[in-house]
Coordinates of C-alpha atoms in Angstrom, one line a residue:
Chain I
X1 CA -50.6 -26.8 70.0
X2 CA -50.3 -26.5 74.0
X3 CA -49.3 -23.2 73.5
X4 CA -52.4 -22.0 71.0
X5 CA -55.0 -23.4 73.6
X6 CA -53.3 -21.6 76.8
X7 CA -53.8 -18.4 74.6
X8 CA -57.1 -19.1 73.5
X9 CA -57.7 -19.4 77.4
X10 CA -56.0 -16.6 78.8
X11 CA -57.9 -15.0 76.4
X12 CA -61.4 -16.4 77.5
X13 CA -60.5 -15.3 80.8
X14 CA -59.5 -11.7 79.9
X15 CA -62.8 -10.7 78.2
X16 CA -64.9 -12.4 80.8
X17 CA -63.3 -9.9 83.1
X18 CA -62.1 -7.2 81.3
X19 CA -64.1 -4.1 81.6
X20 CA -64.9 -2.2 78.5
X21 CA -66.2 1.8 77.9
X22 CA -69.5 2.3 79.2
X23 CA -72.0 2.3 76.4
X24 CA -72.9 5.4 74.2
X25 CA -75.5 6.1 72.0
X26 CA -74.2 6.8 68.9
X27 CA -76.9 8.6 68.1
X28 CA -77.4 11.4 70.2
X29 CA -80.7 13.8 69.6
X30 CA -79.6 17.1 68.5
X31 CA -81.8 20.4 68.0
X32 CA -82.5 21.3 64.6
X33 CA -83.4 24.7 63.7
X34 CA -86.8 24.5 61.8
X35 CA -88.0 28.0 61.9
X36 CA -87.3 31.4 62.5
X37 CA -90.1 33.4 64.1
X38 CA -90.6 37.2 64.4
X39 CA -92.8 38.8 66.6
X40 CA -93.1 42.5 65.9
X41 CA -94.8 45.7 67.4
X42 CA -94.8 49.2 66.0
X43 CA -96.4 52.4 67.0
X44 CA -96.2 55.3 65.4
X45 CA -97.6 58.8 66.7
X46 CA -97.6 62.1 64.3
X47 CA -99.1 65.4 64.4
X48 CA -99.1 68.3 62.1
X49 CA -100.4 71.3 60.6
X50 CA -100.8 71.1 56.8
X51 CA -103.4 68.4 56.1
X52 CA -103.6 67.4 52.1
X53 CA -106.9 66.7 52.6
X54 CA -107.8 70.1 53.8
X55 CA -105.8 71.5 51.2
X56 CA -102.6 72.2 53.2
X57 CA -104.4 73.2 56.6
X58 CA -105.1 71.6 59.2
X59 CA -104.4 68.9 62.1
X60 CA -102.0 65.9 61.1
X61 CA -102.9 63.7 63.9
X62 CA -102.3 60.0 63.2
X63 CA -101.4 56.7 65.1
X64 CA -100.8 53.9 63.9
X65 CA -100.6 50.1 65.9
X66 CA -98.8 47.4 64.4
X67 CA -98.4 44.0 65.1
X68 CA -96.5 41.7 62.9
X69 CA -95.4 38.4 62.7
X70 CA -92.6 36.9 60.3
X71 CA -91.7 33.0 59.4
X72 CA -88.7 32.0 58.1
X73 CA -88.4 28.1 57.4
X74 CA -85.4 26.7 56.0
X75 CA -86.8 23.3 55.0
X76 CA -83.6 21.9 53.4
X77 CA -80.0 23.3 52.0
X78 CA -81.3 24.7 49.4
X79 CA -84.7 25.8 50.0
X80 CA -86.2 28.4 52.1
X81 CA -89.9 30.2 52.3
X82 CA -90.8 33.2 54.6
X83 CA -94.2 34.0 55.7
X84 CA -95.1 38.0 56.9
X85 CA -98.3 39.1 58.2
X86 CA -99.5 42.0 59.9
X87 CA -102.3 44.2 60.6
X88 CA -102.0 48.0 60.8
X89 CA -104.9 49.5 62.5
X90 CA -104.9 53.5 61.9
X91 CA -106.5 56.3 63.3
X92 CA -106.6 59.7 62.1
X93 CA -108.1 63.0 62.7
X94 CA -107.9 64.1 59.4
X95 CA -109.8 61.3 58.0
X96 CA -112.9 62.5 59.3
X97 CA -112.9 65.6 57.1
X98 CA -113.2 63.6 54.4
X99 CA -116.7 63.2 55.2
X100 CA -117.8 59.9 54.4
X101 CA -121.8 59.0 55.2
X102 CA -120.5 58.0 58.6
X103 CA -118.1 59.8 59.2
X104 CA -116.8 58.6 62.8
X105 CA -116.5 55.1 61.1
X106 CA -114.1 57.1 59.0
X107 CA -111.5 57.9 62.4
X108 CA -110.1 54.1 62.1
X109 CA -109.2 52.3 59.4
X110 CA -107.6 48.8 59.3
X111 CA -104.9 48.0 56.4
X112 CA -103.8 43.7 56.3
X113 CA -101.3 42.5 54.8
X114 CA -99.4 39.2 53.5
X115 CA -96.1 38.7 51.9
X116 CA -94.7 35.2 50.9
X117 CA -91.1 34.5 50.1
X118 CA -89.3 31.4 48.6
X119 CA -85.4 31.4 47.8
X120 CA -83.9 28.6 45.9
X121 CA -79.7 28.2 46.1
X122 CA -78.8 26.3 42.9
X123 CA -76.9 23.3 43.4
X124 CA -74.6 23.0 41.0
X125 CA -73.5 26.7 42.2
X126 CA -74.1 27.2 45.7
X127 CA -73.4 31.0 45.8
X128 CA -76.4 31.9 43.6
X129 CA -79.7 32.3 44.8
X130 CA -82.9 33.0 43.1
X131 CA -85.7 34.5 45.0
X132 CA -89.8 35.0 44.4
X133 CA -92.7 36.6 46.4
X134 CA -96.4 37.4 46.4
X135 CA -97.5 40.5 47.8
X136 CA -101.1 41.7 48.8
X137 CA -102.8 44.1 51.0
X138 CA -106.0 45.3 51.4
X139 CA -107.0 48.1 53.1
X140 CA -110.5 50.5 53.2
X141 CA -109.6 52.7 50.5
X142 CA -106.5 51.1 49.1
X143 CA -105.7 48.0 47.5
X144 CA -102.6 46.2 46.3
X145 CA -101.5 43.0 44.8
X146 CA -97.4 42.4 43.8
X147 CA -94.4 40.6 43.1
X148 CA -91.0 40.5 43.0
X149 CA -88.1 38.0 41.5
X150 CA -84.9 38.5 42.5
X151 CA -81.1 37.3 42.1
X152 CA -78.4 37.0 44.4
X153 CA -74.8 35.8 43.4
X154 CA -71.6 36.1 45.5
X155 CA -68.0 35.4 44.5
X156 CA -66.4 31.9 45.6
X157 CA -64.4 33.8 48.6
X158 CA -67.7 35.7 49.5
X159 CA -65.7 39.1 49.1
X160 CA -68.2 39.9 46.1
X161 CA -71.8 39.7 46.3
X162 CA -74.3 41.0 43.6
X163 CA -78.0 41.0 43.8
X164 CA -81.1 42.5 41.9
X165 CA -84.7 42.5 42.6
X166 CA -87.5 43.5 40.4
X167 CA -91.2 44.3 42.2
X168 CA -94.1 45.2 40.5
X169 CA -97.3 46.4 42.3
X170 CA -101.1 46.7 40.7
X171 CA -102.8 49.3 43.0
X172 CA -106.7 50.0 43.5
X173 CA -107.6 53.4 44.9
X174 CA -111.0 52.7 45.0
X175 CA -112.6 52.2 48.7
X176 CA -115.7 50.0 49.9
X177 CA -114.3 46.4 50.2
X178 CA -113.9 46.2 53.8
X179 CA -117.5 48.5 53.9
X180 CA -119.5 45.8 51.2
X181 CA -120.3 48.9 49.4
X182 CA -121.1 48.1 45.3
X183 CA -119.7 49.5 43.3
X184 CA -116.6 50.4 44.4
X185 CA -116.1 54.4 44.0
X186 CA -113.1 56.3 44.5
X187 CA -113.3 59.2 47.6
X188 CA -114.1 62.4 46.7
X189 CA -113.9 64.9 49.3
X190 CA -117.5 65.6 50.0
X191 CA -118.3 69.4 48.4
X192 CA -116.5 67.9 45.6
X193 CA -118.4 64.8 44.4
X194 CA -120.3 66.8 42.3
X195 CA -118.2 65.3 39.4
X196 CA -116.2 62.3 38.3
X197 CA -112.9 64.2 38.8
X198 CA -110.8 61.1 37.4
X199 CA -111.5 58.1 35.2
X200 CA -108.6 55.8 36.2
X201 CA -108.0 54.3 39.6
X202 CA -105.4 51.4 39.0
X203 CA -101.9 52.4 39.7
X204 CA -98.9 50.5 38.3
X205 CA -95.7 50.2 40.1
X206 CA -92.5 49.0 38.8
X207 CA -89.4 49.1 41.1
X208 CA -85.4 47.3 39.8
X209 CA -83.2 47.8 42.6
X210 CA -79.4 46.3 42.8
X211 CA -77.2 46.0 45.7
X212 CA -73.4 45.8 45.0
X213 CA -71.5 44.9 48.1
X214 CA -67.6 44.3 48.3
X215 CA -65.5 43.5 51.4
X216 CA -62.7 46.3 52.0
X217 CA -60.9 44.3 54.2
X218 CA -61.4 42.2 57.5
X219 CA -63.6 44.7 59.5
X220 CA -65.3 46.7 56.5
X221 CA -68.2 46.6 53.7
X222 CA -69.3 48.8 51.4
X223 CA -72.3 48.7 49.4
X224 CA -73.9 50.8 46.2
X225 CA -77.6 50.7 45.8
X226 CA -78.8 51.9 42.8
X227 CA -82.4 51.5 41.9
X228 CA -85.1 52.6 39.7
X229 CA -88.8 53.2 39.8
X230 CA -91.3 53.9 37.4
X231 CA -95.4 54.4 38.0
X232 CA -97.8 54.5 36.1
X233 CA -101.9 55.2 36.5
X234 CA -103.4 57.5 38.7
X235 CA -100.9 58.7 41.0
X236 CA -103.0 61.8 42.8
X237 CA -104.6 60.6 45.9
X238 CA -108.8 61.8 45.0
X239 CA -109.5 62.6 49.0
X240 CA -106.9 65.8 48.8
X241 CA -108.1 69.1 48.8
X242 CA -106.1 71.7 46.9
X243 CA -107.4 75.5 47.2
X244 CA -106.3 78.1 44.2
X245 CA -105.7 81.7 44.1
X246 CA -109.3 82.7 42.3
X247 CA -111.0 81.0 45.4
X248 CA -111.9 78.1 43.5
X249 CA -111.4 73.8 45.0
X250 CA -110.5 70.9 43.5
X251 CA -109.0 67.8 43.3
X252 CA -105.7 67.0 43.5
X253 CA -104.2 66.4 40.4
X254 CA -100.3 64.9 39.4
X255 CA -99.1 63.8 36.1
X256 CA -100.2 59.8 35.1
X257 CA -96.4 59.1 34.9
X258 CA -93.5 59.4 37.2
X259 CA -89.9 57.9 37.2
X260 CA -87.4 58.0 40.2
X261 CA -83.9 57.4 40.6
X262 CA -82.2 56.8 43.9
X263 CA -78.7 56.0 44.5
X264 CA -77.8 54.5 48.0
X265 CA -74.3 54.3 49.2
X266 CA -73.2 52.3 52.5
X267 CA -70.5 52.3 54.7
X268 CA -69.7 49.1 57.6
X269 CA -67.4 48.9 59.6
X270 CA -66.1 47.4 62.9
X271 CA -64.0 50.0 65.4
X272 CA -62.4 47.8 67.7
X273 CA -64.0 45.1 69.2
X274 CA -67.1 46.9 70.1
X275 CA -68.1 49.8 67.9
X276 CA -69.9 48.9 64.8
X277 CA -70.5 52.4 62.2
X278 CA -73.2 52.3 59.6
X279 CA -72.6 54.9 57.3
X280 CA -75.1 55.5 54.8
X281 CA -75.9 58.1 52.3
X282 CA -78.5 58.9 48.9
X283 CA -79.1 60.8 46.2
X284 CA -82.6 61.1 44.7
X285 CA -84.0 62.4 41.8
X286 CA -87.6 62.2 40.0
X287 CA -89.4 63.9 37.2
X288 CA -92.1 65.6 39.4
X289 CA -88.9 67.9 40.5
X290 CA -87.9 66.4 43.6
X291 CA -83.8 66.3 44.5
X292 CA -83.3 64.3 48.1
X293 CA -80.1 63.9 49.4
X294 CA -80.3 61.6 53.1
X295 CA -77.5 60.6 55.2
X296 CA -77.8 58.5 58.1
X297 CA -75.2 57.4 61.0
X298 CA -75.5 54.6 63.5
X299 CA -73.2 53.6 65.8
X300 CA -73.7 50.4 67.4
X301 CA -72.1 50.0 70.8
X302 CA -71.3 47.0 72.2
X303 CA -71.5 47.2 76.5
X304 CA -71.9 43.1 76.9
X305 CA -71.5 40.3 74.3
X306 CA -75.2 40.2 74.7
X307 CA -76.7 44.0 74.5
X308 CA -75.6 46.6 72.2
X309 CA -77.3 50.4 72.2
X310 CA -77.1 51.6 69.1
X311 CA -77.4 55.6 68.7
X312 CA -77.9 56.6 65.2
X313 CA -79.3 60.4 63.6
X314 CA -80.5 61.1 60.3
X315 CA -81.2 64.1 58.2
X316 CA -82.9 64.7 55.2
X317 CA -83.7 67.3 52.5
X318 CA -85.7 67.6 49.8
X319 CA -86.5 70.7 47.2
X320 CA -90.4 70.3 46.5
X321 CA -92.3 69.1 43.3
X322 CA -93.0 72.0 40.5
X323 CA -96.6 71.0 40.8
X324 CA -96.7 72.0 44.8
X325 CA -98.1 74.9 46.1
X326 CA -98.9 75.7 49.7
X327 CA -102.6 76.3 50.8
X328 CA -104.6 79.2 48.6
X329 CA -101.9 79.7 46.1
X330 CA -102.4 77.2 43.4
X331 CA -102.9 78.5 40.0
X332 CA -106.3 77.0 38.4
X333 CA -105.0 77.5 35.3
X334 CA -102.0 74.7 35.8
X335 CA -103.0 71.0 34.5
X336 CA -101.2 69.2 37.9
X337 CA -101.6 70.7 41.5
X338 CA -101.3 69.7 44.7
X339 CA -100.8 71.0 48.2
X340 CA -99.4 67.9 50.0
X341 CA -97.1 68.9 52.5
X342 CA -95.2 65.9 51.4
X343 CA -94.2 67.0 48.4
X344 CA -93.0 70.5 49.2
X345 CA -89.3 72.0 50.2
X346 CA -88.3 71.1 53.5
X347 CA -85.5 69.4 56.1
X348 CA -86.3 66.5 58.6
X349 CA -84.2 64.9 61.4
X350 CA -84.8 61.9 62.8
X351 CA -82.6 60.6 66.5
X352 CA -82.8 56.8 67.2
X353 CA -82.0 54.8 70.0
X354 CA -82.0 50.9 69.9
X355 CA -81.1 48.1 72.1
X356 CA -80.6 44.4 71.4
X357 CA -80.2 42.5 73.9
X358 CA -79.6 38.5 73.2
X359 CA -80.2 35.1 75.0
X360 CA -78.0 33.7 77.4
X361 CA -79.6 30.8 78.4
X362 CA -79.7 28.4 75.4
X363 CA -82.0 25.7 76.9
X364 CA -83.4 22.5 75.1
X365 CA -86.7 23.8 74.8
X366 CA -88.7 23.4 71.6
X367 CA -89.0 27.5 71.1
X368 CA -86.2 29.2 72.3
X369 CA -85.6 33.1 72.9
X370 CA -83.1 34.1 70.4
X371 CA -82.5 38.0 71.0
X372 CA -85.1 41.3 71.3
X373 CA -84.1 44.5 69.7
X374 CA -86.3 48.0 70.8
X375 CA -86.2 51.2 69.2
X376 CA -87.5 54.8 69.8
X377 CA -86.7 57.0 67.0
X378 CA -88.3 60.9 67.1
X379 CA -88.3 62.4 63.4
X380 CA -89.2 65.9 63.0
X381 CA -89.6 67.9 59.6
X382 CA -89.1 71.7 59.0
X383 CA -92.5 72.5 57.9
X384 CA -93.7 71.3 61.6
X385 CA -94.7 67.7 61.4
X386 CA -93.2 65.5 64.2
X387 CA -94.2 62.2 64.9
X388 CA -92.8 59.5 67.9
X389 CA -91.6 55.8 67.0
X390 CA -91.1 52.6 68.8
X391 CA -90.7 49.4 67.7
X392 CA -89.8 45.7 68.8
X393 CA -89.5 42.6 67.6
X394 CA -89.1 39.1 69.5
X395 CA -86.8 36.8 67.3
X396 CA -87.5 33.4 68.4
X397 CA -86.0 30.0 66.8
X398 CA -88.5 26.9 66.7
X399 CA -86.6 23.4 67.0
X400 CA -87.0 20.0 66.0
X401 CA -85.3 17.0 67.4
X402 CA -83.6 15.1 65.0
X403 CA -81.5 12.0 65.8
X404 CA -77.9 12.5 64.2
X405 CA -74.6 10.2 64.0
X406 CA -72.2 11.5 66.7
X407 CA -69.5 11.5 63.3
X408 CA -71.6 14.1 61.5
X409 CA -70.4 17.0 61.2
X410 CA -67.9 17.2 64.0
X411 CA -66.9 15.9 67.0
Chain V
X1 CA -86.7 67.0 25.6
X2 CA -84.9 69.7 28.4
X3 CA -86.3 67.0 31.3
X4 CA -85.2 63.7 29.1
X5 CA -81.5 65.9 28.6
X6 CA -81.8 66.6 32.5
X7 CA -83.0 62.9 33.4
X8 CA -79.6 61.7 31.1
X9 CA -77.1 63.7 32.7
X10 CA -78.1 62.4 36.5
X11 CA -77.8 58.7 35.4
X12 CA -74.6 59.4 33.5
X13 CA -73.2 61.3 36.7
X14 CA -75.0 58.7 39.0
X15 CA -73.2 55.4 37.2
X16 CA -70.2 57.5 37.0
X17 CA -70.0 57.7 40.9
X18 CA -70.8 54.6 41.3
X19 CA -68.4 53.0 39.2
X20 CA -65.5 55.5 41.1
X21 CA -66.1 54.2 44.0
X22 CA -66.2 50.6 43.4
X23 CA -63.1 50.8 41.7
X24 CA -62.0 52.7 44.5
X25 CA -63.1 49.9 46.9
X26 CA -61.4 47.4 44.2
X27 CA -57.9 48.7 44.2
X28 CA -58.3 49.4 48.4
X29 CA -59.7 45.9 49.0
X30 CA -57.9 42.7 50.5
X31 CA -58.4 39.0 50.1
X32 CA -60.0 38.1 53.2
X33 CA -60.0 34.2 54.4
X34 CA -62.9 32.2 55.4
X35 CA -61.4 32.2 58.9
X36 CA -60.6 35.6 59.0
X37 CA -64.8 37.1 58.7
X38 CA -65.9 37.1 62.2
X39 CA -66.7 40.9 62.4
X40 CA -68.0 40.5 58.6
X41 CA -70.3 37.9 59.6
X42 CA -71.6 39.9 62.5
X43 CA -75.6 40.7 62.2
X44 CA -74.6 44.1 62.3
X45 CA -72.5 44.4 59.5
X46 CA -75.3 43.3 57.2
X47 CA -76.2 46.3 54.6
X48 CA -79.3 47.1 53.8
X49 CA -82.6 47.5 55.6
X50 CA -82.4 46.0 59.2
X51 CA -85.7 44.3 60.4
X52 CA -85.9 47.1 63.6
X53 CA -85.9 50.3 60.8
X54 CA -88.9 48.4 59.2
X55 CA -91.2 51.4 60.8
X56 CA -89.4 54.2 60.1
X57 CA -88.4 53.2 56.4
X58 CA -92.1 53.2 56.1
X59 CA -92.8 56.3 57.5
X60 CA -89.9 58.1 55.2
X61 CA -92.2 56.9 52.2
X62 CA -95.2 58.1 53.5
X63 CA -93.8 61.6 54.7
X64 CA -91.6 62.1 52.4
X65 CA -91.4 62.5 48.4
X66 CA -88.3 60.4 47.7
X67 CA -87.9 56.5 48.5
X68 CA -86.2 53.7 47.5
X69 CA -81.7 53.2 47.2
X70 CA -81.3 50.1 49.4
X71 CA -83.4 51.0 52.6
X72 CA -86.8 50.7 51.3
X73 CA -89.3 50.2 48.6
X74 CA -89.4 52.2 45.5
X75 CA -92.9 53.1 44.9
X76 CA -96.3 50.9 45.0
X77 CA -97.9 48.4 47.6
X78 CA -99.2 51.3 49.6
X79 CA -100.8 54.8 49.8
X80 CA -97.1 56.2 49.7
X81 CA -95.7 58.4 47.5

């Protein structure tokens, strides 16, 4: 009995001294990403020579400046939403020659735009992921409203991925809703508007694309893209000029119906520890006539562990539509005509350069700077039409502070 | 009819590619480890349209007669072809 109390004492005595760890908060605050955040700017600069809307002729000035912002916002495991906006504001030369009532109002045009995205990643089977979005965009002479559902599954050892995405868009060609003009008319050019060249103005688009990617081994992907498009309405554009043999003008004029088939192939792969090649290359065929074969190389080289340039080229050739025929030559006694430069025989090239450069100062602020990628690219086509690119985007990552046990997830 | 017979024989060649090469990639392929996709995982690796092409993509549907396969819209949502 003694012996239990001079224990129980020592003890007493121990703890009264003893010193113990300093204390820790077991919950320490930790960032949580809560959104993604965009910030994009694009120009683009063109010129030319073969106008559609002066039948084939004429200057193909054009810019175009466009700011952009994108959300992504992963509000739990499973569910995700993206918000994209923009505004393209465009001004063109040609425009004017469409001659509107006032026609310098006709120099700039303004296009908005707004796309929302959710993604859903089933629980029972975390590897498939169903997707939704609402499209719209309204601009002065064009009009469009869309969806798209898609579905994305990948095997359980992520070597095997499989997704498919269906989009359908419900265009209106007719122009006036930014001008509060009623009723909404489609644009004829103005020697032209004589007569009601064309009673539909809805187009229909319907686009089923699949991706099929497979890991080749540790440093290398490949991917097939097949897709298919179908459109349906009225598919000339009612502001372009063509000119026939006799002398005579008209309206353009293409067929109600049109189906395309592309087939994309891709190509990753790492070289070393620092080159990163993007192969890519694709077939394309629709029923207006047009074969287009594209190939594209980028090669991504890695100078820091934060910036990589990344050189890449492009070419591209196309044979042109049966219904194209260059300015002054159409034959009036054909049902579809046009003399859009877009749609003819030619070759293009495009050279890019693009830098990313990411953060190296990961600080506890609310909004942190994640990385900035910049890119000229300078595409040029055969038939003379050239136009200078650049874009950037910001990607930023906003945080939350959540409180989480210090056992969570790690040490 | 001769454009439906035309249409038919470029899907059944198209498919037939495709399926060639992903049994190519099949029998080529190896089983690669959670651990072992660092380069796979890399934002560069990631096929598909990359956010900084956004512009250009665009402007190939514009300027150009064919779209779509993987980079870029089919058809629709703009004044494209």
């Amino acid at each position: 009995m003694k012996k239990n109390y001079i224990v129980l004492g020592l003890f007493a005595i121990s703890s009264a001294y003893g010193f113990s760890q300093p204390v820790v908060n077991p919950f320490p605050k930790k960032k949580v990403p809560k959104a993604a955040i965009q910030v994009v700017y694009s120009q683009y600069l063109q010129d030319g020579n073969h106008s559609a809307i002066t039948g084939g002729i004429g200057t193909e000035k054009l810019q175009v400046y466009a700011p952009e912002i994108i959300m992504g916002i992963g509000s739990d495991s499973l569910n995700s939403y993206s918000i994209d906006a923009g505004v393209d504001v465009i001004s063109s030369a040609s425009m004017d020659n469409i001659d509107f009532v006032v026609s310098s109002a006709s120099r700039v045009s303004k296009r908005a735009y707004l796309s929302v995205d959710y993604d859903r990643t089933m629980r029972k089977d975390r590897n498939t992921t169903l997707g939704a979005k609402a499209y719209a965009s309204l601009e002065s002479a064009y009009n469009s409203f869309g969806g798209a559902i898609s579905y994305n599954h990948s095997s359980k050892d992520q070597s095997t991925a499989f997704s498919g995405e269906f989009e359908a868009y419900f265009d209106d060609l007719r122009w006036g809703r930014y001008n509060g003009v009623s009723p909404l008319q489609l644009v004829y050019p103005s020697e032209l508007r004589y007569y009601k060249w064309f009673q539909a103005y809805l187009r229909q688009s319907y686009n089923f694309n699949i991706s099929l990617q497979q890991t080749v081994n540790k440093r290398m992907v490949l991917a097939i893209l097949p897709g298919i498009s179908y459109q349906h309405g009225l598919l000339s554009t009612p502001y372009h000029r063509v000119y026939f043999i006799d002398g005579s003008e008209r309206v353009e004029n293409l067929p109600p119906d049109r189906w395309k088939i592309p087939l994309g192939i891709q190509l990753n792969s790492f070289i070393g520890d620092r080159y990163i090649i993007r192969g890519y290359y694709r077939f394309y065929w629709d029923d207006f006539g047009i074969i287009a074969n594209t190939i594209s190389l980028d090669v991504g080289i890695r100078l820091l562990p934060q910036l990589t340039l990344t050189p890449s080229v492009r070419l591209y050739t196309q044979t042109a539509a049966r219904y194209f025929r260059p300015y002054g030559k159409a034959d009036s006694a054909q049902t579809y005509y046009t003399s859009d430069y877009d749609l003819s025989a030619f070759n293009a090239i495009e050279l890019a350069l693009e830098a990313n450069l990411a953060a190296i100062d990961k600080s506890m602020h609310r909004i942190d700077f994640s990385n900035v990628s910049l890119r000229y690219s300078f595409y040029k086509r055969t038939d003379g039409l050239y136009a200078h690119m650049i874009s950037t985007i910001f990607n930023l990552n906003a945080y939350k502070e959540s409180q989480k046990n210090k056992f969570d997830g790690g040490f | 009819m001769p454009e439906l017979l035309d249409l038919c024989r470029t899907c059944t060649r198209m498919i037939s590619l495709g399926m060639f090469l992903i049994a190519i990639a099949q029998i080529s392929c190896h089983t690669v480890k959670p651990y072992q996709r660092a380069y796979l995982n890399d934002a560069a690796m990631q096929t598909g349209k990359r956010p900084i092409e956004k512009l250009s993509s665009n402007a190939h549907n514009y300027r150009e007669g064919a779209s779509g396969g993987g980079k870029a819209k089919g058809g629709g949502g703009c004044g494209c072809n």
